[in-house]
mmCIF file of C-alpha atoms in Angstrom:
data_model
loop_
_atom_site.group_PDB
_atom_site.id
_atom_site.type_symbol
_atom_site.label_atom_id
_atom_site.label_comp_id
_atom_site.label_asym_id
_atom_site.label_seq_id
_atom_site.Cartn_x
_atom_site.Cartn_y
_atom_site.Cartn_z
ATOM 1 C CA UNK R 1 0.000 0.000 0.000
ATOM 2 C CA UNK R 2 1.739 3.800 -1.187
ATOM 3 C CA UNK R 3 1.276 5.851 1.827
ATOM 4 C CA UNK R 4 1.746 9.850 1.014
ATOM 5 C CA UNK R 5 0.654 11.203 3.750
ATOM 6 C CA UNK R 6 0.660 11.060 7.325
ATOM 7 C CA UNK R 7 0.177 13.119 10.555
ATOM 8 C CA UNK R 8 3.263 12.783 12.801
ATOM 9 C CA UNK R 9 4.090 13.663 16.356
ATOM 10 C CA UNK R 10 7.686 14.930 17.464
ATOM 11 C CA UNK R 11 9.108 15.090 20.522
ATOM 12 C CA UNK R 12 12.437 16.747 21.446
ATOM 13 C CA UNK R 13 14.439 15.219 24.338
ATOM 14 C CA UNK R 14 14.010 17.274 27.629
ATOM 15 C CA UNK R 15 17.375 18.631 29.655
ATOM 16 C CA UNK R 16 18.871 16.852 32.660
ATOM 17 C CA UNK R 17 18.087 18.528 35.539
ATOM 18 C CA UNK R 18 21.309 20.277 37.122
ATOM 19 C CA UNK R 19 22.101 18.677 40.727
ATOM 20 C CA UNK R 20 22.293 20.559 43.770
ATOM 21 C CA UNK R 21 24.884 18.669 46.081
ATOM 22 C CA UNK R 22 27.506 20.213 48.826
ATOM 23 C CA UNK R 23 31.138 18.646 49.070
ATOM 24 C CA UNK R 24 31.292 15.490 51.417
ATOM 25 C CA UNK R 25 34.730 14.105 52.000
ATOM 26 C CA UNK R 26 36.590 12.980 54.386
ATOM 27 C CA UNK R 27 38.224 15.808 54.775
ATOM 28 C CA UNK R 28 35.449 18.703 54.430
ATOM 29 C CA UNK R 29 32.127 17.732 56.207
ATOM 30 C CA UNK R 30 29.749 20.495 54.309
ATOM 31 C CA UNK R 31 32.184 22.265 51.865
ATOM 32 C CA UNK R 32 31.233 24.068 49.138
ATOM 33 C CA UNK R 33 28.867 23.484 46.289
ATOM 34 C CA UNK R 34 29.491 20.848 43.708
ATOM 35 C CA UNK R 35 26.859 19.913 41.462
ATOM 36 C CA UNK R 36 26.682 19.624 37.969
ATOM 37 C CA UNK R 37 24.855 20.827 35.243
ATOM 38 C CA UNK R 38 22.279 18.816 33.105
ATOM 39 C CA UNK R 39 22.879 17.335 29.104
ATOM 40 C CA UNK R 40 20.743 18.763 26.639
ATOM 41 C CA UNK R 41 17.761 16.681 25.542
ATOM 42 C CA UNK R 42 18.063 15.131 21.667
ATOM 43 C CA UNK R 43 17.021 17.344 18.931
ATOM 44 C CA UNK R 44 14.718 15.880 16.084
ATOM 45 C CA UNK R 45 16.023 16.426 12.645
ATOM 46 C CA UNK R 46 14.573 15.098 8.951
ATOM 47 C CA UNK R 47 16.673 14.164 6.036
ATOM 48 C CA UNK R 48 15.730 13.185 2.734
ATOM 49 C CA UNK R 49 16.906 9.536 1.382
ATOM 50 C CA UNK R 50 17.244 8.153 -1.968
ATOM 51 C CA UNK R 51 16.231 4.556 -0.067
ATOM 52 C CA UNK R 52 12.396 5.170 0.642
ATOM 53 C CA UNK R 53 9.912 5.258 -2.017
ATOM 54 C CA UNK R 54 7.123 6.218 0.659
ATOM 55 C CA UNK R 55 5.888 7.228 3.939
ATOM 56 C CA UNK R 56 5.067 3.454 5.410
ATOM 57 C CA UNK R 57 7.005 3.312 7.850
ATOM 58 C CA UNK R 58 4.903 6.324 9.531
ATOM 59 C CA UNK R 59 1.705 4.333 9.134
ATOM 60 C CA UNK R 60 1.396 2.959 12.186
ATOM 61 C CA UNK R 61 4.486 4.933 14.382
ATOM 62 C CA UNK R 62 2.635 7.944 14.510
ATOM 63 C CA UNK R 63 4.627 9.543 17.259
ATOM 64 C CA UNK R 64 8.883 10.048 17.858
ATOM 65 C CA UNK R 65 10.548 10.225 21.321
ATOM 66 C CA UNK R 66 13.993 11.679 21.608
ATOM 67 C CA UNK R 67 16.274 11.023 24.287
ATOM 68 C CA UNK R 68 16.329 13.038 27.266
ATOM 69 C CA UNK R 69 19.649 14.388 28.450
ATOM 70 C CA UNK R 70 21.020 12.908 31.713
ATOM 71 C CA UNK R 71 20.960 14.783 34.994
ATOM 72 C CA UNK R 72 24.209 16.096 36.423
ATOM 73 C CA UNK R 73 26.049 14.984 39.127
ATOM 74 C CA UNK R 74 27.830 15.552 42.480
ATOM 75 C CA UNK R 75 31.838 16.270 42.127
ATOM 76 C CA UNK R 76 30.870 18.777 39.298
ATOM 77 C CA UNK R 77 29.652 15.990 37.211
ATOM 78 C CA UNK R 78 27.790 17.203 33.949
ATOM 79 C CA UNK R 79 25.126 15.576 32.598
ATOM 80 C CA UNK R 80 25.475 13.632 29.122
ATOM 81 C CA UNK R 81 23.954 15.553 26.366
ATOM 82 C CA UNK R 82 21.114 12.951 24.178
ATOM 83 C CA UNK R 83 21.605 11.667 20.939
ATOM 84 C CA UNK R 84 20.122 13.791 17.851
ATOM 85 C CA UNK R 85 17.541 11.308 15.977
ATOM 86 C CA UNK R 86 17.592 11.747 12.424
ATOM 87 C CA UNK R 87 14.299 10.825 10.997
ATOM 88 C CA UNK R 88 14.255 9.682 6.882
ATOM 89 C CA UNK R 89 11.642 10.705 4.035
ATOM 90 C CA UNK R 90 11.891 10.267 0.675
ATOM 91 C CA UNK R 91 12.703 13.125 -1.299
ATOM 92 C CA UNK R 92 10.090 15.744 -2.551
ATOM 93 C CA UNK R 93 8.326 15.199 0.906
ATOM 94 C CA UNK R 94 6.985 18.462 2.589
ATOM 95 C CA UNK R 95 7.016 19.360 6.372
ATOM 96 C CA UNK R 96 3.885 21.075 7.530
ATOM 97 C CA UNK R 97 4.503 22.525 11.450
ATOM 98 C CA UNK R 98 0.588 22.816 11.622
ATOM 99 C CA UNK R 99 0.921 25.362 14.451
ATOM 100 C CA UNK R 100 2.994 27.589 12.689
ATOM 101 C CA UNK R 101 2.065 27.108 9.233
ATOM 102 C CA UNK R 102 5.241 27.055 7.895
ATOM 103 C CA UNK R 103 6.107 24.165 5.029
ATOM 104 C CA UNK R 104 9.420 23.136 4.236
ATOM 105 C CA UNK R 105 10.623 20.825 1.237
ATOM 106 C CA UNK R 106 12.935 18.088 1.201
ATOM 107 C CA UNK R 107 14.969 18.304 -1.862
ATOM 108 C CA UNK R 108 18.338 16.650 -1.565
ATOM 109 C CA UNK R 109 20.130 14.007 0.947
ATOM 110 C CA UNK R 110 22.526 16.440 2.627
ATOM 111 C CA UNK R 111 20.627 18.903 4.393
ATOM 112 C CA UNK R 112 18.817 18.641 7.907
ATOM 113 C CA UNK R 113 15.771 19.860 8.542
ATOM 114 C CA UNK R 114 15.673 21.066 11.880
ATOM 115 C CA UNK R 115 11.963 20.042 13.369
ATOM 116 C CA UNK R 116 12.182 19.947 17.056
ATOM 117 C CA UNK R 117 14.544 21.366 19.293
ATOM 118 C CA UNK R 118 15.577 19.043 22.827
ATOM 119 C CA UNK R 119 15.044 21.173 26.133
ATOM 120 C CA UNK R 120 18.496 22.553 27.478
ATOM 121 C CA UNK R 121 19.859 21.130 30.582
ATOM 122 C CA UNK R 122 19.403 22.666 33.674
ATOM 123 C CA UNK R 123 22.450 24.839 35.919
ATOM 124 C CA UNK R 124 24.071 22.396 38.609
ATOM 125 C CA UNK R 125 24.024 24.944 42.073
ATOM 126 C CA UNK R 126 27.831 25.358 41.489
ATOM 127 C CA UNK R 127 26.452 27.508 38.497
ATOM 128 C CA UNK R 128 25.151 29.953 41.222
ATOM 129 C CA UNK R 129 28.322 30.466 43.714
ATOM 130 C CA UNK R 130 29.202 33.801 44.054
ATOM 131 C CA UNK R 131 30.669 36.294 46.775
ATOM 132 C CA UNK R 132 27.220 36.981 48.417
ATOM 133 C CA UNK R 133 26.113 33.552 47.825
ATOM 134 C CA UNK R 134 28.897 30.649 49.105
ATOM 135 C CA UNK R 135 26.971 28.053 49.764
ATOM 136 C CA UNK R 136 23.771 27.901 46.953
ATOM 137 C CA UNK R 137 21.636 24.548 47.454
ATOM 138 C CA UNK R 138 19.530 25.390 44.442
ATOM 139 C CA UNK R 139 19.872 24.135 40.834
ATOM 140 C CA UNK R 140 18.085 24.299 37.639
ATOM 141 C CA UNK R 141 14.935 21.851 36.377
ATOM 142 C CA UNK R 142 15.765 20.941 32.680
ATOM 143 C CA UNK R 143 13.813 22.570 30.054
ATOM 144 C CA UNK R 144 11.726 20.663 28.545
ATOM 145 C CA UNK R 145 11.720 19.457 24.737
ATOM 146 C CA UNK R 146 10.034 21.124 21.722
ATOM 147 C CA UNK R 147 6.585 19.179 20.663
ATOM 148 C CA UNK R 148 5.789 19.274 17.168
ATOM 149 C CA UNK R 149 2.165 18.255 15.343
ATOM 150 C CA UNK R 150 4.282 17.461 11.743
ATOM 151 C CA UNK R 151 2.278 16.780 8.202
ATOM 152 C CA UNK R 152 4.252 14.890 5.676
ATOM 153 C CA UNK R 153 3.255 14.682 2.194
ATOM 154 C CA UNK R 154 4.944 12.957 -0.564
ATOM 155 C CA UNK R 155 4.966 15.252 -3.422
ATOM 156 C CA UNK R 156 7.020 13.291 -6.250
ATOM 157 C CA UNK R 157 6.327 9.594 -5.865
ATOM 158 C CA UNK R 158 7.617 9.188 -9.414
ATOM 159 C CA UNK R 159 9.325 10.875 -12.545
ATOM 160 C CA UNK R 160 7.015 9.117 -15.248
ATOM 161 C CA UNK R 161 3.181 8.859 -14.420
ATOM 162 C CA UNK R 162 1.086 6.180 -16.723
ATOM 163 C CA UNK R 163 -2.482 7.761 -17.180
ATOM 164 C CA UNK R 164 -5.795 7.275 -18.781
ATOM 165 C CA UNK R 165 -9.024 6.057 -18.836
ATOM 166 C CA UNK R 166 -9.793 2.799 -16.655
ATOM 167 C CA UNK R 167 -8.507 -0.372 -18.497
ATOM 168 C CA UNK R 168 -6.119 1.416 -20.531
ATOM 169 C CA UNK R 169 -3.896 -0.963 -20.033
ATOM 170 C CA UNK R 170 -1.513 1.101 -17.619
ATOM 171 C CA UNK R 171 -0.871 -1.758 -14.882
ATOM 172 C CA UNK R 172 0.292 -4.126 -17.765
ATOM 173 C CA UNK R 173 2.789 -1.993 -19.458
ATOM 174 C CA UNK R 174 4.411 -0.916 -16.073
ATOM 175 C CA UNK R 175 4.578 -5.208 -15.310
ATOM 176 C CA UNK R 176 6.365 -5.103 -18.276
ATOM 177 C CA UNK R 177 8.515 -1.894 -18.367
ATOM 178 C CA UNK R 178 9.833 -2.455 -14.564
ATOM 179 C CA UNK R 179 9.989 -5.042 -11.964
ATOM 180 C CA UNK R 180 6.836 -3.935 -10.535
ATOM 181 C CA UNK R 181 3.762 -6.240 -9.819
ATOM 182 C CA UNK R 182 0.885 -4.291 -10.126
ATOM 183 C CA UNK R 183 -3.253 -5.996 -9.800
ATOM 184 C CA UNK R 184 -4.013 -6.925 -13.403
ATOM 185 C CA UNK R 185 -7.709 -8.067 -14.211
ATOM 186 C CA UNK R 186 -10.795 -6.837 -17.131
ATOM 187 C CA UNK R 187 -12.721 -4.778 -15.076
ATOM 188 C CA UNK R 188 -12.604 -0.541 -13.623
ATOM 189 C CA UNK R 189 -10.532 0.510 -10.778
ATOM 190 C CA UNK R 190 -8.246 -2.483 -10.710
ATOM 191 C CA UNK R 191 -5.940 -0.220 -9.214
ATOM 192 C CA UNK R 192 -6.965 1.314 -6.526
ATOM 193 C CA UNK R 193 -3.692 3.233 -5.703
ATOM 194 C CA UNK R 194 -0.566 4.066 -7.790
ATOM 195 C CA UNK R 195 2.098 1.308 -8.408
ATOM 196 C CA UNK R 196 5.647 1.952 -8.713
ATOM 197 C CA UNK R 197 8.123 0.362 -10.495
ATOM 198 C CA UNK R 198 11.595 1.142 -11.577
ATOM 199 C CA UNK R 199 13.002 1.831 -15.178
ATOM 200 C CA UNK R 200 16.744 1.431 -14.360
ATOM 201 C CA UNK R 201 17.166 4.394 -11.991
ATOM 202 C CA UNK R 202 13.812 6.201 -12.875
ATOM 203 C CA UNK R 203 10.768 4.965 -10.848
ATOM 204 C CA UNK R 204 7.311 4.889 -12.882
ATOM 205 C CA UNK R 205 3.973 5.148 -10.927
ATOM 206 C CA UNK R 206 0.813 3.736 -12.515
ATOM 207 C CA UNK R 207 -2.199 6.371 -11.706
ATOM 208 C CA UNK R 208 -5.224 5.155 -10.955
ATOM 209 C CA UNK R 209 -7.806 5.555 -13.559
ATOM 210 C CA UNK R 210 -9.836 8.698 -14.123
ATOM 211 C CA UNK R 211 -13.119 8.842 -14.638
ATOM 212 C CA UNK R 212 -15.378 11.752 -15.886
ATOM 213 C CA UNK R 213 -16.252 14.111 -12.720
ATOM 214 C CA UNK R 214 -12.861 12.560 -10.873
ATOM 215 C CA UNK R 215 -12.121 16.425 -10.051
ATOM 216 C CA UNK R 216 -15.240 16.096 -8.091
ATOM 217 C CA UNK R 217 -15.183 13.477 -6.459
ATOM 218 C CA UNK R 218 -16.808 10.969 -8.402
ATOM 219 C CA UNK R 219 -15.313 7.512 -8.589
ATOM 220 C CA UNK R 220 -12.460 7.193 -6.201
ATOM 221 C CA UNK R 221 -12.064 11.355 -6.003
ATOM 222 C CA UNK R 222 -9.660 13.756 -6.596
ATOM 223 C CA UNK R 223 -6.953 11.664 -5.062
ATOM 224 C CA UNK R 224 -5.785 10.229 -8.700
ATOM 225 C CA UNK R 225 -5.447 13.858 -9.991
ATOM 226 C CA UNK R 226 -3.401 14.624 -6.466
ATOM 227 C CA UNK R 227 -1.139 11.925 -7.180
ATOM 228 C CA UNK R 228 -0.942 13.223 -10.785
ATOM 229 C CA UNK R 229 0.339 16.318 -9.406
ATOM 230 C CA UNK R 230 3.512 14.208 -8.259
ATOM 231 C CA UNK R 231 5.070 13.239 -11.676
ATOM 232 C CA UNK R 232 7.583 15.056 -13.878
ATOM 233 C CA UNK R 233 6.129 13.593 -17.333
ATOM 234 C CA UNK R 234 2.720 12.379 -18.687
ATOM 235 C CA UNK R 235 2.283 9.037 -20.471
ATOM 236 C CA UNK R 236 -0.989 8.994 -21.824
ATOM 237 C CA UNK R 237 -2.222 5.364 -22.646
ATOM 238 C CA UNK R 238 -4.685 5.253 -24.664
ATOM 239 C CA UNK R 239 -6.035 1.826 -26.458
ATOM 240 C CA UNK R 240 -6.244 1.561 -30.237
ATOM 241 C CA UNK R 241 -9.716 -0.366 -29.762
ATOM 242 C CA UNK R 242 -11.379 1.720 -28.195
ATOM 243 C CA UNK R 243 -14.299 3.902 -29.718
ATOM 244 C CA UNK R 244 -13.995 7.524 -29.801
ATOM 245 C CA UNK R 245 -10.095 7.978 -28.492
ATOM 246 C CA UNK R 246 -10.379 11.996 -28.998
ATOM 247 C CA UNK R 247 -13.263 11.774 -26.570
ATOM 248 C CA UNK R 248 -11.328 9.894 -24.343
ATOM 249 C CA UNK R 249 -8.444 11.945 -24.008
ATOM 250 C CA UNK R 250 -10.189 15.279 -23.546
ATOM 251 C CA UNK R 251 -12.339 13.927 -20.848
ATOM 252 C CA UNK R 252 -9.127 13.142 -18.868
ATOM 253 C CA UNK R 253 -7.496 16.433 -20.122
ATOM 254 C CA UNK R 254 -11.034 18.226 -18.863
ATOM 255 C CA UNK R 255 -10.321 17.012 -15.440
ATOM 256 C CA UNK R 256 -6.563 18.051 -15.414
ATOM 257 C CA UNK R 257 -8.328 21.714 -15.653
ATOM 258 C CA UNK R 258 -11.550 21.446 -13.683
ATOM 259 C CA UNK R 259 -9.001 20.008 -10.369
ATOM 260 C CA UNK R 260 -5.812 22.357 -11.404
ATOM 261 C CA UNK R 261 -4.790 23.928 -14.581
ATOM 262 C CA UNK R 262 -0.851 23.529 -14.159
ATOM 263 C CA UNK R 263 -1.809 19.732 -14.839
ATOM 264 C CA UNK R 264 -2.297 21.206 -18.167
ATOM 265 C CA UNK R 265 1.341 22.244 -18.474
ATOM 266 C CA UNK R 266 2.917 19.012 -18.002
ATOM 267 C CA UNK R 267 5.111 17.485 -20.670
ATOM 268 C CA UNK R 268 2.646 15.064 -21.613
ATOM 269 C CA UNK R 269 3.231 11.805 -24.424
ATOM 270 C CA UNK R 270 0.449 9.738 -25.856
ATOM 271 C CA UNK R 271 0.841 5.914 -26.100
ATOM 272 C CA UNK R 272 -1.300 4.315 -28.679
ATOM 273 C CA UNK R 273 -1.199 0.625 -26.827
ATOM 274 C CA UNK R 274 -2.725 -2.387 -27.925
ATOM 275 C CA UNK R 275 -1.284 -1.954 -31.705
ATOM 276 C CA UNK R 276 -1.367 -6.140 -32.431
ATOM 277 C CA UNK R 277 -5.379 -5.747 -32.549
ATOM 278 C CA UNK R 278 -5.602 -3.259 -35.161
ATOM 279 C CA UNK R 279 -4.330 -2.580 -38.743
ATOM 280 C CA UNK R 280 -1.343 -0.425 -39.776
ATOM 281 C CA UNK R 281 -3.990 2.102 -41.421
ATOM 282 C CA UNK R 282 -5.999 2.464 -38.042
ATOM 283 C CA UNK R 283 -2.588 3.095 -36.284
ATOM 284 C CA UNK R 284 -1.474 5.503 -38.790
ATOM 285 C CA UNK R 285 -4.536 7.186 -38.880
ATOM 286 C CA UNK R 286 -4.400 8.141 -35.103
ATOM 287 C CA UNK R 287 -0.741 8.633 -34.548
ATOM 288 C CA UNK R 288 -1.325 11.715 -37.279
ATOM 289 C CA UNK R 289 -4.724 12.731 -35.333
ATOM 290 C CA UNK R 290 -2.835 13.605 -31.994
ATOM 291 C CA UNK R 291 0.871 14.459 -33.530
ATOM 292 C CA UNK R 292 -1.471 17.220 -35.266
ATOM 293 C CA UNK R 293 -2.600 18.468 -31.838
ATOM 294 C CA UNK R 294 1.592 19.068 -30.805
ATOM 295 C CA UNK R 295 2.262 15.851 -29.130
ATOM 296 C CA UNK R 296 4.452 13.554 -29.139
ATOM 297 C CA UNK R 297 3.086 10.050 -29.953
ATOM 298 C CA UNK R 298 4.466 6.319 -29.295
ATOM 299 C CA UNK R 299 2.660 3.095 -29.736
ATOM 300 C CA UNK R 300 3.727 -0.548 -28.085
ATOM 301 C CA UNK R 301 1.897 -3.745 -27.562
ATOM 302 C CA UNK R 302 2.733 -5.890 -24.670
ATOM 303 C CA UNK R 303 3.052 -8.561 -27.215
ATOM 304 C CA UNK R 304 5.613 -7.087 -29.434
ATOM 305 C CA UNK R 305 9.725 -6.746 -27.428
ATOM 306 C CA UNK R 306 10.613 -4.430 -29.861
ATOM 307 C CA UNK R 307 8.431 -1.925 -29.519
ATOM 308 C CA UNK R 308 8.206 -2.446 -25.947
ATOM 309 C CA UNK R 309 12.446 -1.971 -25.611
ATOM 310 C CA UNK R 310 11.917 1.065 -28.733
ATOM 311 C CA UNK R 311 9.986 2.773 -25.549
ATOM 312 C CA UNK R 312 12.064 2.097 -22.771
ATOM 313 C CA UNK R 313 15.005 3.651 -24.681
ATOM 314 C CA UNK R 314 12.571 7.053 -25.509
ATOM 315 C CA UNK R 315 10.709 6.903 -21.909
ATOM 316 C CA UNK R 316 15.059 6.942 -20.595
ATOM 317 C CA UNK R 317 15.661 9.247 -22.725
ATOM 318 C CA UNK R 318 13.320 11.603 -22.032
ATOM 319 C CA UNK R 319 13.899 11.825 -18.408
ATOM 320 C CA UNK R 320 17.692 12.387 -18.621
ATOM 321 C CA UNK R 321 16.425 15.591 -20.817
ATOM 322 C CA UNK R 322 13.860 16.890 -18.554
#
């Protein structure tokens, strides 16, 4: 199951507390003071990772402890300071602090996103000795750690997105064109979320199928166009035996505009599929309909290698240009 978003709780380490303790020896019965301060709780970082396709592992862990930081000590004995916890995302995820509003994108593997801070640790009462004060039996509580309500959202679950109509054939050409195993049968909504697979180093997400009023809400919703929103190029699958194709293809292009226009905008390819069931006149006859309209147009059957390795090599291609 693809899991884009999730609702996560954060919470920084809190601070040792600092220790209030007098010098006992053998030699000094009540000397002077000698405890040490508290270790700063663990801050809470995020870091983008090449290694995660989604947000899973968040499915179910829906909130993150970090370490508190030890107390001090007598003898002037500081506290340890916590471990930092990194946590990992894929990258194009966005961090929503809901409190503040604020939305930060994870873009590369190198930076850390600061999201909580841990509490600092608390003054020991040797912190406190002074002139006027010799003998302070006081210290410092910790502060406590920063507590964050997070929203993560995968943005770019893939760099090619397979779209169309229900049944056009999109879960069988990414079986084909990656290692993915995607639901195959003959009937609508097969696929009831997207499937990735991998094209050598380019992952390939089959959308769900649209249907007419997807924008709103009809069929499984808007969520198809939302995950539409993710991809860097359009393959548009459309089957050579169905009736009215033109039809076909502005319906889905209508909903691109009714749910968000910059859908529209998208380098976009059509792929006539399903070319072994048709003649060369019928396949001729369409690839010059929609090459007329500006685009770019392939055509592959399952049941033909060639053409199915002819669009690996364009689909690779046309990602190391974009």
């Amino acid at each position: 199951m693809l899991v884009d978003t999730v609702t996560l709780l954060v919470k920084a380490g809190n601070g040792g507390n600092g220790s209030s303790s007098l010098l006992h020896n053998g030699l000094t019965f009540k000397g002077g003071p000698d405890g040490g301060n508290g270790g700063n709780g663990g801050n809470i970082y995020i870091q983008g990772s090449t290694n995660i396709n989604d947000l899973r592992e968040f499915r179910f862990k829906k909130k993150i402890n970090a370490q508190d930081g030890i107390s001090g000590g007598k003898q002037k004995l500081f506290g340890k300071n916590a471990s930092h916890m990194t946590i990992l995302v894929p990258l194009g995820t966005s961090v929503t602090d809901t409190k503040l509003e604020r939305t930060y994108e994870i873009t590369d593997t190198r930076r850390l996103l600061l999201v909580a801070k841990g509490g600092k640790g608390g003054r020991g009462n040797t912190a406190f000795k002074s002139a006027t004060n010799q003998p302070p039996e006081y210290a410092e509580y910790g502060k406590p750690g920063e507590e964050k309500k997070l929203l993560l959202e995968l943005r770019l679950i893939a760099e090619i997105g397979l779209i169309g109509l229900p049944n056009a054939g999109k879960s069988s050409l990414l079986s084909v064109l990656t290692n993915a195993n995607p639901k195959i049968a003959n009937y609508p909504f097969t696929t009831l979320e997207p499937n990735i697979g991998m094209l050598g180093k380019h992952p390939i997400a089959d959308i769900p199928g649209l249907i007419e009023g997807a924008a709103k809400g009809r069929g499984l919703g808007a969520q198809f166009l939302k995950h539409i929103e993710k991809t860097k190029i359009l393959i548009h699958c459309i089957e050579l035996t169905e009736n009215d194709m033109e039809k076909r293809y502005e319906t889905v292009r209508r909903e691109f505009k009714q749910f968000n226009e910059s859908l529209l905008e998208k380098p976009e390819i059509i792929l006539l599929t399903k070319i072994d069931l048709v003649d060369e006149k019928t396949i001729k006859k369409y690839k010059n309909i929609f090459e007329k309209r500006g685009k770019q147009t392939l055509t592959c059957s399952l049941y033909d290698q060639k053409s199915i390795e002819s669009l690996k090599k364009t689909l690779e291609t046309l990602i190391e240009n974009s």
